[in-house]
Amino acid sequence: QVQLVESGGGLVQAGGSLRLSCAASGRTFSGYSVGWFRLAPGKERRFVAAIDWSGGNTYYVNSVKGRFTISRDNAKSTVYLLMNSLKPEDTAVYYCACREGRIFTTINNYDYWGQGTQVTVSS
């Protein structure tokens, strides 16, 4: 079992920045790929970014490329999502999830989920 806890969400103006954290506990975290997903009002939960166990491979949805950066610190069992140049359409509950093995972008491939953190971007 892996427990995930997100933090770092909040209210920010358009153009601002936030850094989300995903802290893991339980089993050894270093062997897991981690993904960030978001659930916006009236929409389905969607993939945002992912990073493999080593941190050497990352993947982003097109809408956040160049604005968001995913990284990890295995010594701290934490994955980060740095979000710059935020837009109102980035408003959502952000979830981190993890799975053993390689990166996937689909929800069903992730085994463990956090409770989410709210990000609100005002115009």
CSV table of N, CA, C and O in Angstrom, one decimal:
chain,number,residue,atom,x,y,z
A,1,GLN,N,0.8,-1.2,0.0
A,1,GLN,CA,0.0,0.0,0.0
A,1,GLN,C,0.9,1.2,0.0
A,1,GLN,O,1.9,1.3,0.6
A,2,VAL,N,0.4,2.2,-0.7
A,2,VAL,CA,1.1,3.5,-0.8
A,2,VAL,C,0.0,4.6,-0.5
A,2,VAL,O,-1.1,4.6,-1.0
A,3,GLN,N,0.3,5.5,0.4
A,3,GLN,CA,-0.6,6.6,0.7
A,3,GLN,C,0.0,7.9,0.2
A,3,GLN,O,1.2,8.1,0.3
A,4,LEU,N,-0.9,8.6,-0.5
A,4,LEU,CA,-0.4,9.9,-1.1
A,4,LEU,C,-1.2,11.0,-0.6
A,4,LEU,O,-2.4,10.9,-0.4
A,5,VAL,N,-0.5,12.1,-0.3
A,5,VAL,CA,-1.1,13.3,0.2
A,5,VAL,C,-0.7,14.5,-0.6
A,5,VAL,O,0.5,14.8,-0.7
A,6,GLU,N,-1.6,15.2,-1.3
A,6,GLU,CA,-1.3,16.4,-2.0
A,6,GLU,C,-1.4,17.6,-1.2
A,6,GLU,O,-2.2,17.7,-0.2
A,7,SER,N,-0.6,18.6,-1.5
A,7,SER,CA,-0.7,19.9,-0.9
A,7,SER,C,-0.2,21.0,-1.8
A,7,SER,O,0.4,20.7,-2.9
A,8,GLY,N,-0.4,22.3,-1.5
A,8,GLY,CA,0.1,23.4,-2.3
A,8,GLY,C,-0.9,24.1,-3.1
A,8,GLY,O,-0.6,25.1,-3.8
A,9,GLY,N,-2.1,23.6,-3.1
A,9,GLY,CA,-3.2,24.3,-3.9
A,9,GLY,C,-3.6,25.6,-3.2
A,9,GLY,O,-3.1,25.9,-2.1
A,10,GLY,N,-4.4,26.3,-4.0
A,10,GLY,CA,-4.8,27.6,-3.4
A,10,GLY,C,-5.4,28.5,-4.5
A,10,GLY,O,-5.7,28.0,-5.6
A,11,LEU,N,-5.6,29.7,-4.2
A,11,LEU,CA,-6.2,30.7,-5.1
A,11,LEU,C,-5.1,31.6,-5.6
A,11,LEU,O,-4.3,32.1,-4.8
A,12,VAL,N,-5.0,31.8,-6.9
A,12,VAL,CA,-4.0,32.6,-7.5
A,12,VAL,C,-4.5,33.3,-8.7
A,12,VAL,O,-5.5,32.8,-9.3
A,13,GLN,N,-4.0,34.5,-9.0
A,13,GLN,CA,-4.4,35.2,-10.2
A,13,GLN,C,-3.8,34.6,-11.4
A,13,GLN,O,-2.8,34.0,-11.4
A,14,ALA,N,-4.5,34.9,-12.5
A,14,ALA,CA,-4.0,34.4,-13.8
A,14,ALA,C,-2.6,35.0,-14.0
A,14,ALA,O,-2.3,36.2,-13.7
A,15,GLY,N,-1.7,34.1,-14.6
A,15,GLY,CA,-0.3,34.5,-14.7
A,15,GLY,C,0.6,34.1,-13.6
A,15,GLY,O,1.8,34.2,-13.7
A,16,GLY,N,0.0,33.8,-12.5
A,16,GLY,CA,0.7,33.4,-11.3
A,16,GLY,C,1.2,32.0,-11.3
A,16,GLY,O,1.1,31.3,-12.3
A,17,SER,N,1.8,31.6,-10.2
A,17,SER,CA,2.4,30.3,-10.1
A,17,SER,C,2.0,29.6,-8.8
A,17,SER,O,1.7,30.2,-7.8
A,18,LEU,N,2.0,28.3,-8.8
A,18,LEU,CA,1.8,27.4,-7.6
A,18,LEU,C,2.7,26.2,-7.8
A,18,LEU,O,3.0,25.8,-8.9
A,19,ARG,N,3.1,25.7,-6.7
A,19,ARG,CA,3.9,24.4,-6.7
A,19,ARG,C,3.1,23.4,-5.8
A,19,ARG,O,2.9,23.6,-4.6
A,20,LEU,N,2.6,22.3,-6.5
A,20,LEU,CA,1.9,21.3,-5.8
A,20,LEU,C,2.9,20.2,-5.3
A,20,LEU,O,3.9,20.0,-6.0
A,21,SER,N,2.7,19.6,-4.2
A,21,SER,CA,3.5,18.5,-3.7
A,21,SER,C,2.6,17.3,-3.5
A,21,SER,O,1.5,17.4,-3.2
A,22,CYS,N,3.2,16.1,-3.8
A,22,CYS,CA,2.6,14.8,-3.6
A,22,CYS,C,3.5,14.0,-2.7
A,22,CYS,O,4.6,13.5,-3.2
A,23,ALA,N,3.2,13.9,-1.4
A,23,ALA,CA,4.0,13.1,-0.5
A,23,ALA,C,3.5,11.7,-0.3
A,23,ALA,O,2.3,11.5,-0.1
A,24,ALA,N,4.4,10.8,-0.4
A,24,ALA,CA,4.1,9.4,-0.3
A,24,ALA,C,4.6,8.7,0.9
A,24,ALA,O,5.7,9.1,1.5
A,25,SER,N,3.9,7.8,1.4
A,25,SER,CA,4.3,7.0,2.5
A,25,SER,C,3.8,5.5,2.3
A,25,SER,O,3.0,5.3,1.5
A,26,GLY,N,4.4,4.6,3.0
A,26,GLY,CA,4.1,3.2,2.9
A,26,GLY,C,5.2,2.5,2.2
A,26,GLY,O,6.4,2.6,2.6
A,27,ARG,N,5.0,1.8,1.1
A,27,ARG,CA,6.0,1.1,0.4
A,27,ARG,C,7.0,2.0,-0.2
A,27,ARG,O,6.8,3.2,-0.4
A,28,THR,N,8.1,1.4,-0.6
A,28,THR,CA,9.2,2.2,-1.3
A,28,THR,C,8.7,2.9,-2.5
A,28,THR,O,8.1,2.3,-3.4
A,29,PHE,N,8.9,4.2,-2.5
A,29,PHE,CA,8.3,5.1,-3.5
A,29,PHE,C,9.1,5.1,-4.8
A,29,PHE,O,8.6,5.4,-5.8
A,30,SER,N,10.4,4.8,-4.7
A,30,SER,CA,11.3,5.1,-5.8
A,30,SER,C,11.0,4.2,-7.0
A,30,SER,O,11.4,4.5,-8.1
A,31,GLY,N,10.3,3.1,-6.8
A,31,GLY,CA,10.0,2.2,-7.9
A,31,GLY,C,8.7,2.5,-8.7
A,31,GLY,O,8.3,1.8,-9.6
A,32,TYR,N,8.1,3.6,-8.3
A,32,TYR,CA,6.8,4.0,-8.8
A,32,TYR,C,6.8,5.2,-9.8
A,32,TYR,O,7.5,6.2,-9.5
A,33,SER,N,6.1,5.1,-10.9
A,33,SER,CA,5.8,6.3,-11.7
A,33,SER,C,4.7,7.0,-11.0
A,33,SER,O,3.8,6.4,-10.4
A,34,VAL,N,4.7,8.3,-11.2
A,34,VAL,CA,3.6,9.2,-10.6
A,34,VAL,C,3.0,10.1,-11.7
A,34,VAL,O,3.7,10.7,-12.5
A,35,GLY,N,1.7,10.2,-11.6
A,35,GLY,CA,1.0,11.1,-12.5
A,35,GLY,C,0.2,12.1,-11.7
A,35,GLY,O,-0.2,11.9,-10.6
A,36,TRP,N,0.0,13.2,-12.4
A,36,TRP,CA,-0.9,14.3,-11.9
A,36,TRP,C,-2.1,14.3,-12.8
A,36,TRP,O,-1.9,14.3,-14.1
A,37,PHE,N,-3.3,14.4,-12.2
A,37,PHE,CA,-4.5,14.5,-13.0
A,37,PHE,C,-5.3,15.6,-12.4
A,37,PHE,O,-5.1,16.1,-11.3
A,38,ARG,N,-6.3,16.1,-13.2
A,38,ARG,CA,-7.1,17.2,-12.6
A,38,ARG,C,-8.6,17.0,-13.0
A,38,ARG,O,-8.9,16.4,-14.1
A,39,LEU,N,-9.4,17.4,-12.1
A,39,LEU,CA,-10.9,17.3,-12.3
A,39,LEU,C,-11.5,18.7,-12.2
A,39,LEU,O,-11.5,19.4,-11.2
A,40,ALA,N,-11.9,19.2,-13.4
A,40,ALA,CA,-12.4,20.6,-13.5
A,40,ALA,C,-14.0,20.4,-13.4
A,40,ALA,O,-14.5,19.4,-13.7
A,41,PRO,N,-14.6,21.5,-13.0
A,41,PRO,CA,-16.1,21.5,-12.8
A,41,PRO,C,-16.8,21.1,-14.2
A,41,PRO,O,-16.4,21.7,-15.2
A,42,GLY,N,-17.6,20.1,-14.1
A,42,GLY,CA,-18.4,19.7,-15.3
A,42,GLY,C,-17.6,18.8,-16.3
A,42,GLY,O,-18.1,18.5,-17.4
A,43,LYS,N,-16.4,18.4,-15.9
A,43,LYS,CA,-15.6,17.6,-16.8
A,43,LYS,C,-15.1,16.4,-16.1
A,43,LYS,O,-15.2,16.2,-14.9
A,44,GLU,N,-14.5,15.5,-16.9
A,44,GLU,CA,-14.0,14.2,-16.4
A,44,GLU,C,-12.6,14.5,-15.9
A,44,GLU,O,-11.9,15.4,-16.3
A,45,ARG,N,-12.1,13.6,-15.0
A,45,ARG,CA,-10.7,13.7,-14.6
A,45,ARG,C,-9.8,13.4,-15.7
A,45,ARG,O,-10.0,12.4,-16.5
A,46,ARG,N,-8.8,14.3,-15.9
A,46,ARG,CA,-7.9,14.2,-17.0
A,46,ARG,C,-6.5,14.2,-16.6
A,46,ARG,O,-6.1,14.8,-15.6
A,47,PHE,N,-5.7,13.6,-17.5
A,47,PHE,CA,-4.2,13.5,-17.3
A,47,PHE,C,-3.6,14.9,-17.5
A,47,PHE,O,-4.0,15.7,-18.4
A,48,VAL,N,-2.6,15.2,-16.6
A,48,VAL,CA,-1.9,16.5,-16.7
A,48,VAL,C,-0.4,16.2,-17.0
A,48,VAL,O,0.2,16.7,-18.0
A,49,ALA,N,0.3,15.4,-16.2
A,49,ALA,CA,1.7,15.2,-16.3
A,49,ALA,C,2.1,13.9,-15.6
A,49,ALA,O,1.3,13.5,-14.7
A,50,ALA,N,3.2,13.3,-16.0
A,50,ALA,CA,3.7,12.1,-15.3
A,50,ALA,C,5.2,12.1,-15.3
A,50,ALA,O,5.8,12.7,-16.2
A,51,ILE,N,5.8,11.3,-14.4
A,51,ILE,CA,7.2,11.2,-14.3
A,51,ILE,C,7.5,9.7,-13.9
A,51,ILE,O,6.8,9.1,-13.1
A,52,ASP,N,8.6,9.2,-14.5
A,52,ASP,CA,8.9,7.8,-14.2
A,52,ASP,C,9.6,7.7,-12.9
A,52,ASP,O,10.0,8.7,-12.2
A,53,TRP,N,10.0,6.5,-12.5
A,53,TRP,CA,10.6,6.2,-11.2
A,53,TRP,C,11.9,7.0,-11.0
A,53,TRP,O,12.3,7.4,-9.9
A,54,SER,N,12.7,7.1,-12.1
A,54,SER,CA,14.0,7.7,-12.0
A,54,SER,C,14.0,9.2,-12.1
A,54,SER,O,14.9,9.9,-11.7
A,55,GLY,N,12.9,9.7,-12.6
A,55,GLY,CA,12.8,11.2,-12.9
A,55,GLY,C,13.3,11.5,-14.3
A,55,GLY,O,13.3,12.7,-14.7
A,56,GLY,N,13.8,10.5,-15.0
A,56,GLY,CA,14.5,10.8,-16.3
A,56,GLY,C,13.5,10.9,-17.4
A,56,GLY,O,13.9,11.4,-18.5
A,57,ASN,N,12.3,10.5,-17.2
A,57,ASN,CA,11.3,10.6,-18.3
A,57,ASN,C,10.0,11.3,-17.8
A,57,ASN,O,9.5,10.9,-16.7
A,58,THR,N,9.6,12.2,-18.5
A,58,THR,CA,8.4,13.0,-18.1
A,58,THR,C,7.5,13.1,-19.3
A,58,THR,O,7.9,13.0,-20.5
A,59,TYR,N,6.2,13.3,-19.1
A,59,TYR,CA,5.2,13.5,-20.1
A,59,TYR,C,4.2,14.5,-19.7
A,59,TYR,O,3.8,14.5,-18.6
A,60,TYR,N,3.7,15.3,-20.6
A,60,TYR,CA,2.8,16.4,-20.3
A,60,TYR,C,1.7,16.4,-21.4
A,60,TYR,O,1.9,16.1,-22.6
A,61,VAL,N,0.5,16.7,-20.9
A,61,VAL,CA,-0.6,17.0,-21.9
A,61,VAL,C,-0.2,18.3,-22.6
A,61,VAL,O,0.4,19.2,-22.0
A,62,ASN,N,-0.6,18.4,-23.8
A,62,ASN,CA,-0.2,19.6,-24.7
A,62,ASN,C,-0.6,20.9,-24.0
A,62,ASN,O,0.2,21.9,-24.1
A,63,SER,N,-1.7,21.0,-23.4
A,63,SER,CA,-2.2,22.3,-22.8
A,63,SER,C,-1.3,22.8,-21.7
A,63,SER,O,-1.4,24.0,-21.4
A,64,VAL,N,-0.4,22.0,-21.1
A,64,VAL,CA,0.4,22.5,-20.0
A,64,VAL,C,1.9,22.5,-20.4
A,64,VAL,O,2.7,23.0,-19.6
A,65,LYS,N,2.2,22.0,-21.6
A,65,LYS,CA,3.6,22.0,-22.0
A,65,LYS,C,4.2,23.4,-22.0
A,65,LYS,O,3.6,24.3,-22.5
A,66,GLY,N,5.4,23.5,-21.4
A,66,GLY,CA,6.1,24.9,-21.4
A,66,GLY,C,5.6,25.7,-20.2
A,66,GLY,O,6.3,26.7,-19.9
A,67,ARG,N,4.6,25.3,-19.5
A,67,ARG,CA,4.1,26.0,-18.3
A,67,ARG,C,4.3,25.2,-17.0
A,67,ARG,O,4.6,25.8,-16.0
A,68,PHE,N,4.1,23.9,-17.1
A,68,PHE,CA,4.1,23.0,-15.9
A,68,PHE,C,5.4,22.2,-16.0
A,68,PHE,O,5.8,21.8,-17.1
A,69,THR,N,6.0,21.9,-14.8
A,69,THR,CA,7.1,21.1,-14.7
A,69,THR,C,6.9,20.1,-13.6
A,69,THR,O,6.7,20.5,-12.4
A,70,ILE,N,7.1,18.8,-13.9
A,70,ILE,CA,7.0,17.7,-12.9
A,70,ILE,C,8.4,17.3,-12.5
A,70,ILE,O,9.2,17.2,-13.4
A,71,SER,N,8.6,17.0,-11.3
A,71,SER,CA,9.9,16.6,-10.8
A,71,SER,C,9.7,15.7,-9.5
A,71,SER,O,8.6,15.7,-9.0
A,72,ARG,N,10.7,15.0,-9.1
A,72,ARG,CA,10.6,14.2,-7.9
A,72,ARG,C,11.9,14.2,-7.1
A,72,ARG,O,13.0,14.4,-7.7
A,73,ASP,N,11.7,13.9,-5.8
A,73,ASP,CA,12.8,13.8,-4.9
A,73,ASP,C,12.6,12.5,-4.2
A,73,ASP,O,11.8,12.4,-3.2
A,74,ASN,N,13.2,11.4,-4.7
A,74,ASN,CA,12.9,10.1,-4.1
A,74,ASN,C,13.4,10.0,-2.6
A,74,ASN,O,12.8,9.2,-1.8
A,75,ALA,N,14.4,10.7,-2.3
A,75,ALA,CA,14.9,10.7,-0.9
A,75,ALA,C,13.8,11.3,0.1
A,75,ALA,O,13.7,10.9,1.2
A,76,LYS,N,12.9,12.1,-0.5
A,76,LYS,CA,11.9,12.7,0.3
A,76,LYS,C,10.5,12.1,0.0
A,76,LYS,O,9.5,12.5,0.5
A,77,SER,N,10.5,11.1,-0.9
A,77,SER,CA,9.3,10.4,-1.3
A,77,SER,C,8.2,11.5,-1.7
A,77,SER,O,7.1,11.4,-1.4
A,78,THR,N,8.7,12.4,-2.5
A,78,THR,CA,7.8,13.5,-2.9
A,78,THR,C,7.9,13.8,-4.4
A,78,THR,O,9.0,13.8,-4.9
A,79,VAL,N,6.8,14.1,-5.0
A,79,VAL,CA,6.7,14.5,-6.4
A,79,VAL,C,6.1,15.9,-6.4
A,79,VAL,O,5.2,16.2,-5.7
A,80,TYR,N,6.7,16.8,-7.3
A,80,TYR,CA,6.2,18.1,-7.4
A,80,TYR,C,5.6,18.4,-8.7
A,80,TYR,O,6.0,17.9,-9.7
A,81,LEU,N,4.7,19.4,-8.7
A,81,LEU,CA,4.2,19.9,-10.0
A,81,LEU,C,4.3,21.5,-9.9
A,81,LEU,O,3.5,22.1,-9.2
A,82,LEU,N,5.3,22.0,-10.6
A,82,LEU,CA,5.4,23.5,-10.6
A,82,LEU,C,4.6,24.0,-11.8
A,82,LEU,O,4.7,23.6,-12.9
A,83,MET,N,3.6,24.9,-11.4
A,83,MET,CA,2.7,25.4,-12.4
A,83,MET,C,2.9,26.9,-12.6
A,83,MET,O,2.7,27.7,-11.6
A,84,ASN,N,3.4,27.3,-13.7
A,84,ASN,CA,3.6,28.7,-14.0
A,84,ASN,C,2.6,29.2,-15.1
A,84,ASN,O,2.0,28.4,-15.7
A,85,SER,N,2.5,30.5,-15.2
A,85,SER,CA,1.6,31.1,-16.2
A,85,SER,C,0.2,30.5,-16.1
A,85,SER,O,-0.4,30.2,-17.1
A,86,LEU,N,-0.3,30.4,-14.9
A,86,LEU,CA,-1.6,29.8,-14.7
A,86,LEU,C,-2.7,30.6,-15.4
A,86,LEU,O,-2.7,31.8,-15.5
A,87,LYS,N,-3.7,29.8,-15.9
A,87,LYS,CA,-4.8,30.3,-16.6
A,87,LYS,C,-6.1,29.9,-15.9
A,87,LYS,O,-6.1,28.9,-15.2
A,88,PRO,N,-7.2,30.7,-16.1
A,88,PRO,CA,-8.4,30.3,-15.4
A,88,PRO,C,-8.8,28.9,-15.8
A,88,PRO,O,-9.4,28.2,-14.9
A,89,GLU,N,-8.5,28.4,-17.0
A,89,GLU,CA,-8.9,27.1,-17.4
A,89,GLU,C,-8.1,26.0,-16.7
A,89,GLU,O,-8.4,24.8,-16.8
A,90,ASP,N,-7.1,26.4,-15.9
A,90,ASP,CA,-6.4,25.4,-15.1
A,90,ASP,C,-7.1,25.1,-13.8
A,90,ASP,O,-6.6,24.3,-13.0
A,91,THR,N,-8.1,25.9,-13.5
A,91,THR,CA,-8.9,25.7,-12.2
A,91,THR,C,-9.4,24.2,-12.2
A,91,THR,O,-10.1,23.8,-13.1
A,92,ALA,N,-9.1,23.5,-11.1
A,92,ALA,CA,-9.5,22.1,-11.0
A,92,ALA,C,-9.0,21.6,-9.6
A,92,ALA,O,-8.2,22.3,-8.9
A,93,VAL,N,-9.5,20.5,-9.3
A,93,VAL,CA,-8.9,19.7,-8.2
A,93,VAL,C,-7.8,18.8,-8.8
A,93,VAL,O,-8.1,18.1,-9.8
A,94,TYR,N,-6.6,18.9,-8.2
A,94,TYR,CA,-5.5,18.2,-8.8
A,94,TYR,C,-5.2,17.0,-7.9
A,94,TYR,O,-5.1,17.1,-6.6
A,95,TYR,N,-5.0,15.9,-8.5
A,95,TYR,CA,-4.8,14.6,-7.8
A,95,TYR,C,-3.4,14.0,-8.3
A,95,TYR,O,-3.1,14.1,-9.5
A,96,CYS,N,-2.7,13.4,-7.4
A,96,CYS,CA,-1.6,12.6,-7.8
A,96,CYS,C,-1.9,11.2,-7.6
A,96,CYS,O,-2.8,10.8,-6.8
A,97,ALA,N,-1.3,10.4,-8.4
A,97,ALA,CA,-1.5,8.9,-8.4
A,97,ALA,C,-0.2,8.2,-8.7
A,97,ALA,O,0.7,8.8,-9.4
A,98,CYS,N,-0.1,7.0,-8.3
A,98,CYS,CA,1.2,6.3,-8.6
A,98,CYS,C,0.9,4.8,-9.0
A,98,CYS,O,-0.2,4.3,-8.7
A,99,ARG,N,1.9,4.3,-9.7
A,99,ARG,CA,1.8,2.9,-10.1
A,99,ARG,C,3.2,2.3,-10.3
A,99,ARG,O,4.2,3.1,-10.5
A,100,GLU,N,3.4,1.0,-10.1
A,100,GLU,CA,4.7,0.4,-10.4
A,100,GLU,C,4.9,0.4,-11.9
A,100,GLU,O,4.0,0.1,-12.6
A,101,GLY,N,6.1,0.6,-12.3
A,101,GLY,CA,6.5,0.5,-13.7
A,101,GLY,C,6.4,1.8,-14.4
A,101,GLY,O,6.5,2.9,-13.8
A,102,ARG,N,6.2,1.7,-15.7
A,102,ARG,CA,6.4,2.9,-16.6
A,102,ARG,C,5.2,3.8,-16.5
A,102,ARG,O,4.2,3.5,-16.0
A,103,ILE,N,5.4,5.0,-17.2
A,103,ILE,CA,4.4,6.0,-17.2
A,103,ILE,C,3.2,5.5,-18.1
A,103,ILE,O,3.4,4.9,-19.1
A,104,PHE,N,2.0,5.9,-17.6
A,104,PHE,CA,0.8,5.8,-18.4
A,104,PHE,C,0.1,7.1,-18.2
A,104,PHE,O,0.3,7.9,-17.3
A,105,THR,N,-0.8,7.4,-19.2
A,105,THR,CA,-1.5,8.7,-19.2
A,105,THR,C,-3.0,8.4,-18.8
A,105,THR,O,-3.8,9.3,-18.8
A,106,THR,N,-3.4,7.2,-18.7
A,106,THR,CA,-4.8,6.8,-18.4
A,106,THR,C,-5.0,6.5,-17.0
A,106,THR,O,-4.2,5.9,-16.3
A,107,ILE,N,-6.2,7.0,-16.5
A,107,ILE,CA,-6.5,6.9,-15.1
A,107,ILE,C,-6.5,5.4,-14.6
A,107,ILE,O,-6.0,5.1,-13.5
A,108,ASN,N,-7.1,4.5,-15.4
A,108,ASN,CA,-7.2,3.2,-15.0
A,108,ASN,C,-5.9,2.4,-14.7
A,108,ASN,O,-5.9,1.4,-14.1
A,109,ASN,N,-4.8,3.0,-15.2
A,109,ASN,CA,-3.5,2.3,-15.0
A,109,ASN,C,-2.8,2.7,-13.7
A,109,ASN,O,-1.8,2.1,-13.4
A,110,TYR,N,-3.4,3.6,-12.9
A,110,TYR,CA,-2.8,4.0,-11.6
A,110,TYR,C,-3.6,3.3,-10.5
A,110,TYR,O,-4.8,3.2,-10.4
A,111,ASP,N,-2.8,2.9,-9.5
A,111,ASP,CA,-3.3,2.0,-8.4
A,111,ASP,C,-3.6,2.8,-7.1
A,111,ASP,O,-4.5,2.4,-6.4
A,112,TYR,N,-2.8,3.9,-6.9
A,112,TYR,CA,-3.0,4.6,-5.6
A,112,TYR,C,-3.2,6.1,-5.9
A,112,TYR,O,-2.6,6.6,-6.8
A,113,TRP,N,-4.1,6.7,-5.2
A,113,TRP,CA,-4.6,8.0,-5.4
A,113,TRP,C,-4.6,8.8,-4.1
A,113,TRP,O,-4.9,8.3,-3.0
A,114,GLY,N,-4.3,10.1,-4.2
A,114,GLY,CA,-4.4,11.0,-3.1
A,114,GLY,C,-5.8,11.6,-3.1
A,114,GLY,O,-6.7,11.3,-4.0
A,115,GLN,N,-6.1,12.5,-2.2
A,115,GLN,CA,-7.4,13.0,-2.0
A,115,GLN,C,-7.7,14.3,-2.8
A,115,GLN,O,-8.8,14.8,-2.9
A,116,GLY,N,-6.6,14.9,-3.3
A,116,GLY,CA,-6.7,16.0,-4.2
A,116,GLY,C,-6.5,17.3,-3.5
A,116,GLY,O,-6.6,17.4,-2.2
A,117,THR,N,-6.1,18.3,-4.2
A,117,THR,CA,-5.9,19.7,-3.7
A,117,THR,C,-6.5,20.7,-4.7
A,117,THR,O,-6.3,20.5,-5.9
A,118,GLN,N,-7.2,21.6,-4.2
A,118,GLN,CA,-8.0,22.6,-5.1
A,118,GLN,C,-7.0,23.7,-5.6
A,118,GLN,O,-6.3,24.3,-4.8
A,119,VAL,N,-7.1,23.9,-6.9
A,119,VAL,CA,-6.4,25.1,-7.5
A,119,VAL,C,-7.4,25.9,-8.2
A,119,VAL,O,-8.2,25.4,-9.0
A,120,THR,N,-7.4,27.2,-7.8
A,120,THR,CA,-8.4,28.1,-8.4
A,120,THR,C,-7.6,29.3,-9.0
A,120,THR,O,-6.8,29.9,-8.3
A,121,VAL,N,-7.8,29.6,-10.3
A,121,VAL,CA,-7.1,30.6,-10.9
A,121,VAL,C,-8.1,31.7,-11.3
A,121,VAL,O,-9.1,31.4,-12.1
A,122,SER,N,-8.0,32.9,-10.8
A,122,SER,CA,-8.9,34.0,-11.1
A,122,SER,C,-8.4,34.8,-12.3
A,122,SER,O,-7.2,35.0,-12.5
A,123,SER,N,-9.4,35.3,-13.0
A,123,SER,CA,-9.1,36.1,-14.2
A,123,SER,C,-8.9,37.6,-13.8
A,123,SER,O,-9.2,38.0,-12.8
